[in-house]
Coordinates of C-alpha atoms in Angstrom, one line a residue:
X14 CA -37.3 49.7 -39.9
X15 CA -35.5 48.3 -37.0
X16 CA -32.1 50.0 -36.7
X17 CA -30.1 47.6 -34.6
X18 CA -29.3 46.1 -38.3
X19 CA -27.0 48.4 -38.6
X20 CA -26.2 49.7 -35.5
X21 CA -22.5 48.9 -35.7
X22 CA -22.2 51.2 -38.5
X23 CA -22.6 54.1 -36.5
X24 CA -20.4 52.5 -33.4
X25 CA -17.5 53.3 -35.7
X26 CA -14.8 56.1 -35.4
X27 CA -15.3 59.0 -37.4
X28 CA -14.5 60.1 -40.2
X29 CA -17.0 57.9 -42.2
X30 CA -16.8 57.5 -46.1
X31 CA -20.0 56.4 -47.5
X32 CA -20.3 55.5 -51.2
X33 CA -23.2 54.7 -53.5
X34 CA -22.7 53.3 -56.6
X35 CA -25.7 53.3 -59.3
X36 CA -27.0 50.1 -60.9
X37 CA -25.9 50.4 -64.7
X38 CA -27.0 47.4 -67.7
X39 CA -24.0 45.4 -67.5
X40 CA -21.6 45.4 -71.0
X41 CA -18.4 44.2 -71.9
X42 CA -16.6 47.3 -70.9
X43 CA -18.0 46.9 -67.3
X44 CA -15.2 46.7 -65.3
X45 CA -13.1 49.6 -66.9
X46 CA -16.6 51.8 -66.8
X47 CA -16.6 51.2 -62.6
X48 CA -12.9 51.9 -62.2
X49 CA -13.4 55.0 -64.2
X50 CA -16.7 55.9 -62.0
X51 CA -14.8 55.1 -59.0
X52 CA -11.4 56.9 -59.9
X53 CA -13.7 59.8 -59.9
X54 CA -15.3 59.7 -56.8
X55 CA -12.2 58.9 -55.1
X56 CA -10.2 61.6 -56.2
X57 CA -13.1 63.8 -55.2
X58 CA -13.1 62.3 -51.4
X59 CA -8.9 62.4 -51.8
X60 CA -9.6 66.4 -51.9
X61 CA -11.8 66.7 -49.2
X62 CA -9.2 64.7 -46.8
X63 CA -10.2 61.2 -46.6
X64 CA -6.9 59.0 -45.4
X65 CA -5.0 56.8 -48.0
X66 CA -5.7 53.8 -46.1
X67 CA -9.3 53.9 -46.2
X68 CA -9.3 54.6 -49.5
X69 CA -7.4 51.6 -50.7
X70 CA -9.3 49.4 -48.8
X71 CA -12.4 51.1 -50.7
X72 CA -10.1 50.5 -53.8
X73 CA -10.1 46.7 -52.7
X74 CA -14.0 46.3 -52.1
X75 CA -15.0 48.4 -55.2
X76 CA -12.8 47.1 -57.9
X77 CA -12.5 43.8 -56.7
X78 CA -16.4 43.4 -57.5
X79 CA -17.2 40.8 -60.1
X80 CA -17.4 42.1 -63.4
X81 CA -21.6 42.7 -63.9
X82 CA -22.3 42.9 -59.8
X83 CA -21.8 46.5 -59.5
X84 CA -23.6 47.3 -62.9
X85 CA -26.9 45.0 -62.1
X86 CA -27.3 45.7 -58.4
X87 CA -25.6 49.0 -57.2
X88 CA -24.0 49.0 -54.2
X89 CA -23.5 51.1 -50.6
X90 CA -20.4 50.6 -48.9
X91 CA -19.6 52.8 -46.1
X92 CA -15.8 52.9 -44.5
X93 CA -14.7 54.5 -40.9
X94 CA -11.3 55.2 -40.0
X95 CA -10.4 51.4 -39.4
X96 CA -12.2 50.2 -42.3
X97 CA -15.2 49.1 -44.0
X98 CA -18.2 48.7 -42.1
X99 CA -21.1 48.3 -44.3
X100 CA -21.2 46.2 -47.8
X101 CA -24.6 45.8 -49.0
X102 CA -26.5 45.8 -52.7
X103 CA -29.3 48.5 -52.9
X104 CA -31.5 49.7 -55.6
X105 CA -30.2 52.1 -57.7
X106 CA -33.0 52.1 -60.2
X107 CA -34.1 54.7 -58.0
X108 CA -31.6 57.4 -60.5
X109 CA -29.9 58.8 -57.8
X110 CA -26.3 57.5 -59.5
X111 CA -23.0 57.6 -57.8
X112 CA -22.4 59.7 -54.6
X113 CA -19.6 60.0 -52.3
X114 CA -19.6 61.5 -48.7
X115 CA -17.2 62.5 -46.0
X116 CA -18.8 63.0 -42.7
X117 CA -19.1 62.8 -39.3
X118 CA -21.8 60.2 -39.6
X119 CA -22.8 57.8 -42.3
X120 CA -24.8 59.0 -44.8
X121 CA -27.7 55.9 -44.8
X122 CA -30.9 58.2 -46.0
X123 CA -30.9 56.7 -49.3
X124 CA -30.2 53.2 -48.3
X125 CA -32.6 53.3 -45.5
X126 CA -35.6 54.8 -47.7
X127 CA -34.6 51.8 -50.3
X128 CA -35.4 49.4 -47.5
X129 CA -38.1 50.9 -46.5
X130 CA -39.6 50.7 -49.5
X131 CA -38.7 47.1 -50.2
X132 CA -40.7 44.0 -48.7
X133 CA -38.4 40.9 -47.9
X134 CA -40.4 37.6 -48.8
X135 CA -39.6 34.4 -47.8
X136 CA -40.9 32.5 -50.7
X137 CA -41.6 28.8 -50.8
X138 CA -42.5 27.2 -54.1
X139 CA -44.2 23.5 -52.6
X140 CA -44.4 20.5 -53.6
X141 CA -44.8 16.6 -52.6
X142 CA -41.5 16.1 -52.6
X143 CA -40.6 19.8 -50.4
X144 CA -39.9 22.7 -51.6
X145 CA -38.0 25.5 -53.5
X146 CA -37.2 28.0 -50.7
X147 CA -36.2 31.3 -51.9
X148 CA -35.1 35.1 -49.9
X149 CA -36.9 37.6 -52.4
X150 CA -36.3 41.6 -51.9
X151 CA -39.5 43.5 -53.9
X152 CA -38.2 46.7 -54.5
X153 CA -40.1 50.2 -55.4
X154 CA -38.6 49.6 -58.3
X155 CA -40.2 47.0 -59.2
X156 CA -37.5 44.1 -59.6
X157 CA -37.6 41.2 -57.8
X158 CA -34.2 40.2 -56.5
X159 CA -33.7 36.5 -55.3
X160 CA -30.8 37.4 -52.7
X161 CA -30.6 33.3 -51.9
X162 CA -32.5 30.1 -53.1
X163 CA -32.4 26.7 -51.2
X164 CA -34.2 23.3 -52.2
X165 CA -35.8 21.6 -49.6
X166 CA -36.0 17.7 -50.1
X167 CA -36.2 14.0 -49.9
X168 CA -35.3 11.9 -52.6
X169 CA -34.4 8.8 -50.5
X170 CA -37.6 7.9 -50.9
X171 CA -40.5 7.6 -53.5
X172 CA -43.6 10.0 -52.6
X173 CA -46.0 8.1 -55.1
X174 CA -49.0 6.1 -53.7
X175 CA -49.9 3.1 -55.4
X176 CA -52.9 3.7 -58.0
X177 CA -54.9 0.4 -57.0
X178 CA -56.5 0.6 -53.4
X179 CA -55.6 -3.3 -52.6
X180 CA -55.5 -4.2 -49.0
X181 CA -51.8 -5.2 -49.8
X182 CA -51.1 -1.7 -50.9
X183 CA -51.9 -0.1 -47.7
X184 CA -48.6 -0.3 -45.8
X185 CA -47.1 1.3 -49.1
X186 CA -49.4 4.2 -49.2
X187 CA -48.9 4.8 -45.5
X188 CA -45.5 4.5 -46.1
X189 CA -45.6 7.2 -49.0
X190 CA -47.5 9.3 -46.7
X191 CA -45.2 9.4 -44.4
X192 CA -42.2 10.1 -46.5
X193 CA -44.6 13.4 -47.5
X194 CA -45.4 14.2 -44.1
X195 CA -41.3 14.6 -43.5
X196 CA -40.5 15.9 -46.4
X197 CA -43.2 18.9 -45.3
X198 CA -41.9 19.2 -42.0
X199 CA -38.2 19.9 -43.0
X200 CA -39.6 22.5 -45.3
X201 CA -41.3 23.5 -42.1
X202 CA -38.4 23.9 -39.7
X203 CA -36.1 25.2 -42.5
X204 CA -38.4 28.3 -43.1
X205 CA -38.9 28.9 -39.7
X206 CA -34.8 28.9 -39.3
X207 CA -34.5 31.5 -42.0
X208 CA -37.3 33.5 -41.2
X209 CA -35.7 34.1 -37.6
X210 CA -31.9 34.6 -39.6
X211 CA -33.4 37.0 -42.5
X212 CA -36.7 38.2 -40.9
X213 CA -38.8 38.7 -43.4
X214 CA -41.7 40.7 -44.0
X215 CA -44.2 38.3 -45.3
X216 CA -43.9 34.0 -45.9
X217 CA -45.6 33.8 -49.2
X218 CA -47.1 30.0 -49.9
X219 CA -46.7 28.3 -53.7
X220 CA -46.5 25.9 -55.6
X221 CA -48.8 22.8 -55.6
X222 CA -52.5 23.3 -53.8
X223 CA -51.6 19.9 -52.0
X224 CA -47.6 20.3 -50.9
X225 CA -48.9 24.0 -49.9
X226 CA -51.1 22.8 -48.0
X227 CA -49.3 20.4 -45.9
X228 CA -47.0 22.8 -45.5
X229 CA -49.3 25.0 -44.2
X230 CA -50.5 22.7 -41.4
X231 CA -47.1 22.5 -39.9
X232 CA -45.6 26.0 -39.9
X233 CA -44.6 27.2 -36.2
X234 CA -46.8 29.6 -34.7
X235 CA -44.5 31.9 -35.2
X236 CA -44.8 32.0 -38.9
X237 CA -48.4 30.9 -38.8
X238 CA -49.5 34.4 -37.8
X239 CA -48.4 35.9 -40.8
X240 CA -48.4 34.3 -44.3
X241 CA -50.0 34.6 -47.9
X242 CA -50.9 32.0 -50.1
X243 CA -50.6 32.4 -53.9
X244 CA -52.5 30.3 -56.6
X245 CA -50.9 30.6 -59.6
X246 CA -46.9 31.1 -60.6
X247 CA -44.4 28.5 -60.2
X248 CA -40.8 27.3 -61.5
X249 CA -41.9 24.6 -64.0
X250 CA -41.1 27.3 -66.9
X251 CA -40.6 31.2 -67.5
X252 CA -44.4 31.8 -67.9
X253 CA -44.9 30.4 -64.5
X254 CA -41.7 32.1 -63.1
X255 CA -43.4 35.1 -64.6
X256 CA -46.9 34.4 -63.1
X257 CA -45.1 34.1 -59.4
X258 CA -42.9 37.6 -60.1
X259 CA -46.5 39.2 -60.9
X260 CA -48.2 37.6 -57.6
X261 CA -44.9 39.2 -55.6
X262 CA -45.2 42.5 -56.9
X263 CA -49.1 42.3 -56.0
X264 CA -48.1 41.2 -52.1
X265 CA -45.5 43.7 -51.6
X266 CA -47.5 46.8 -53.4
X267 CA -50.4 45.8 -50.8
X268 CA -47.9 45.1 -48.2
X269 CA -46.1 48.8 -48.6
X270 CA -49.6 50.3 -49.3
X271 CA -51.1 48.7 -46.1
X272 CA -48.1 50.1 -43.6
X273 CA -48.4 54.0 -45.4
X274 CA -52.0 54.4 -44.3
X275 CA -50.6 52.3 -40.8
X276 CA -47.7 55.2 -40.2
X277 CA -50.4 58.1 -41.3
X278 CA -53.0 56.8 -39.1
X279 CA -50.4 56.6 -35.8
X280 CA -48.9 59.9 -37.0
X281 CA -52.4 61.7 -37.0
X282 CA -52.9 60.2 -33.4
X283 CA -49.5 60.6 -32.0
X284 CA -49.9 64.9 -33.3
X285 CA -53.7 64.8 -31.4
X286 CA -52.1 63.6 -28.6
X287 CA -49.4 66.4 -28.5
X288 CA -46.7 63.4 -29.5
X289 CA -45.7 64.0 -32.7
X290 CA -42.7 66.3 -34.0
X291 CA -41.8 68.2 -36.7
X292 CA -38.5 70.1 -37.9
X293 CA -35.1 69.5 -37.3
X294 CA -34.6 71.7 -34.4
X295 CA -37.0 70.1 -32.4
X296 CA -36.6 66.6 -33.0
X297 CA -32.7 67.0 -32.0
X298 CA -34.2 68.2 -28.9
X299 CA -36.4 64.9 -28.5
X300 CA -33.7 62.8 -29.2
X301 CA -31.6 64.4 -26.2
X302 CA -34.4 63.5 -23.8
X303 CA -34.6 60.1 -25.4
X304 CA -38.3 60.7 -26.3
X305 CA -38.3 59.8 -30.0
X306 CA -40.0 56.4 -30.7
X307 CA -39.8 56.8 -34.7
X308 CA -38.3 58.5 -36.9
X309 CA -40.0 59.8 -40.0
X310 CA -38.5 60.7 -43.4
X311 CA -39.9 62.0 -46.1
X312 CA -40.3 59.5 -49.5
X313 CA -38.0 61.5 -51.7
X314 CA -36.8 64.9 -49.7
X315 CA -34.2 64.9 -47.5
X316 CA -34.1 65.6 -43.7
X317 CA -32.3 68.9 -42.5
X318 CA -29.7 67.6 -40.2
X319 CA -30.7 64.0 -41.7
X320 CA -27.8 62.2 -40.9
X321 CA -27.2 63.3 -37.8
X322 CA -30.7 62.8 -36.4
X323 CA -30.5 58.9 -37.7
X324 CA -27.8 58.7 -36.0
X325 CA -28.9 59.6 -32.7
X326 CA -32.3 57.7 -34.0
X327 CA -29.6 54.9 -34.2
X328 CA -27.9 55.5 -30.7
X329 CA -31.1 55.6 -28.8
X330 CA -32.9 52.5 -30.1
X331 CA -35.7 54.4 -32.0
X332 CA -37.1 52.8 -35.4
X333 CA -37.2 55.1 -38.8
X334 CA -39.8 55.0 -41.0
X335 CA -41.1 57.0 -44.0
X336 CA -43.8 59.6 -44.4
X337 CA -46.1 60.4 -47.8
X338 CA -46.7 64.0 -46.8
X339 CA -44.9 67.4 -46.2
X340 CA -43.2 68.2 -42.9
X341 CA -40.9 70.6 -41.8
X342 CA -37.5 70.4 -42.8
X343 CA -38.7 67.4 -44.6
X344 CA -38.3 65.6 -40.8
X345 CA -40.8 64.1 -38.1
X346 CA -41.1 61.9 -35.3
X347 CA -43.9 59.8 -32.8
X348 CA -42.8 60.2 -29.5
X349 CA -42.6 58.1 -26.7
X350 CA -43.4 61.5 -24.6
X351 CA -44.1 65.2 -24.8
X352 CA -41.9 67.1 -25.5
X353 CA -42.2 71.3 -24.7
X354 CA -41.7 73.8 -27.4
X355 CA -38.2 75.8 -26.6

């Protein structure tokens, strides 16, 4: 993961309040359930001497929540001593429920492991006519969360060649082609707008064999270079919606699957090498010098001195990412040079 996402997090004054709130089945009681969550963990960060101010804008962005969002999604929302500074959804169907910090850094292992164990798909669903464009999170979870949906179009004109090959047909069926042809190229330059907005992981292809395709053809290079094509799943009903979910899951799983054995096989190279880490101790040291390239975390153990070390991960442009096996002090690093033992 690329940290400069949230590098203004950590540019923030300390004291930071970080919250996670757990994704709970919404019900009618909803929004009296979060205020009751939240009265708790705010009196608990009230004891432990986080200021009144911060705490009612907190009061603000947590109850001010639609009634179901907080319930279906989960949120992390972390607060400095001017404000809030991070809003975001995340995946509580991990069970970790609510939590509530107050450090001297933000406390983003959880978040960061949930996007690291997410793929982002840009996901467009083709036809003759364009396309239905949507920003899909996969999550470890297994939920597919549409974070934003688009359709991409042309109705100004018809799309439909004539059925009878006459020589007086001809300027219509060039004429229909042509309306295709744009209609595939907007689709075209509006992924390739997104993708450099939202940088996904993946472009997944849909929909019709023909309108994917075309669309195919004129992708930038850019997004040439990386894309899947799925045959089956669509959004004519729910057993199609369905059928796409399933091919999603299947991309991301082989997507997620595909960078663990990537990170083990540059891990075992980087600790042949003599550039590889372990412990927090010595990786503090690394990130003095500036020598840490990534960051590893363990899937579900957390760092020793975690949130400090991400933050100076943070602070000198090093990426994180996530490690399947044991480590000491459940922390490791690739380095970008050796570093001596102390």
């Amino acid at each position: 993961m690329q940290l400069n996402a949230i590098r203004q997090v950590y540019d923030g004054q300390a004291p930071f309040v970080t919250i996670y709130l757990e994704g709970r089945s919404p019900a009618e009681d909803a929004r009296q359930q979060v205020r009751l969550r939240w009265d708790e963990l705010r009196g608990r960060l009230s004891e432990e001497g986080a200021s009144d101010p911060v705490l009612s804008q907190l009061d603000e962005a947590v109850l001010g929540a639609e009634s179901g969002e907080v319930q279906s999604n989960g949120r992390v929302l972390v607060a400095d001593a001017t404000g809030i500074v991070l809003d975001e959804a995340w995946d509580a169907a991990l069970g970790a429920g609510d939590a509530a910090h107050l450090s001297d850094e933000p406390e983003l292992g959880a978040f960061i492991r949930e996007r690291e164990r997410s793929a982002r798909l840009l996901v467009a669903i083709a036809n003759q006519h364009g396309a239905v464009v949507r920003q899909v999170v996969v999550s470890d979870s297994q939920t597919v969360d549409t974070q934003a949906e688009g359709v991409v179009s042309s109705d100004s004109e018809s799309v439909h060649k004539p059925r009878e090959g006459a020589l007086s047909h001809k300027h219509i069926q060039r004429r229909a082609d042509e309306v295709v042809k744009q209609n595939v190229r907007d689709v075209a330059d509006h992924l390739d707008a997104v993708a450099k907005r939202w940088k996904p992981d993946l472009l997944v292809l849909a929909g019709e064999v023909q309108g994917r395709t075309a669309l195919r053809d004129e992708l930038s290079a850019a997004l040439r270079d990386d894309y899947a094509e799925v045959t089956s799943g669509g959004v004519s009903d729910d057993g199609a919606e369905d059928a796409l979910a399933d091919e999603l899951h299947r991309l991301a799983a082989e997507r997620s699957d595909e960078a663990a054995r990537q990170r083990a096989d540059q891990f075992g190279t980087a600790t042949s090498r003599g550039l590889a880490a372990e412990g927090a101790g010595r990786i503090a040291r690394a990130l003095e010098m500036g020598a840490v390239e990534t960051l590893l975390l363990e899937y579900d153990r957390t760092g020793t001195r975690e949130s400090e070390l991400l933050a100076a991960s943070v602070r000198t442009d090093a990426e994180v990412s996530l490690i399947d096996s044991q480590v000491d002090d459940a922390i490791a690093a690739i380095l970008r040079f050796e570093v001596p033992d102390q």
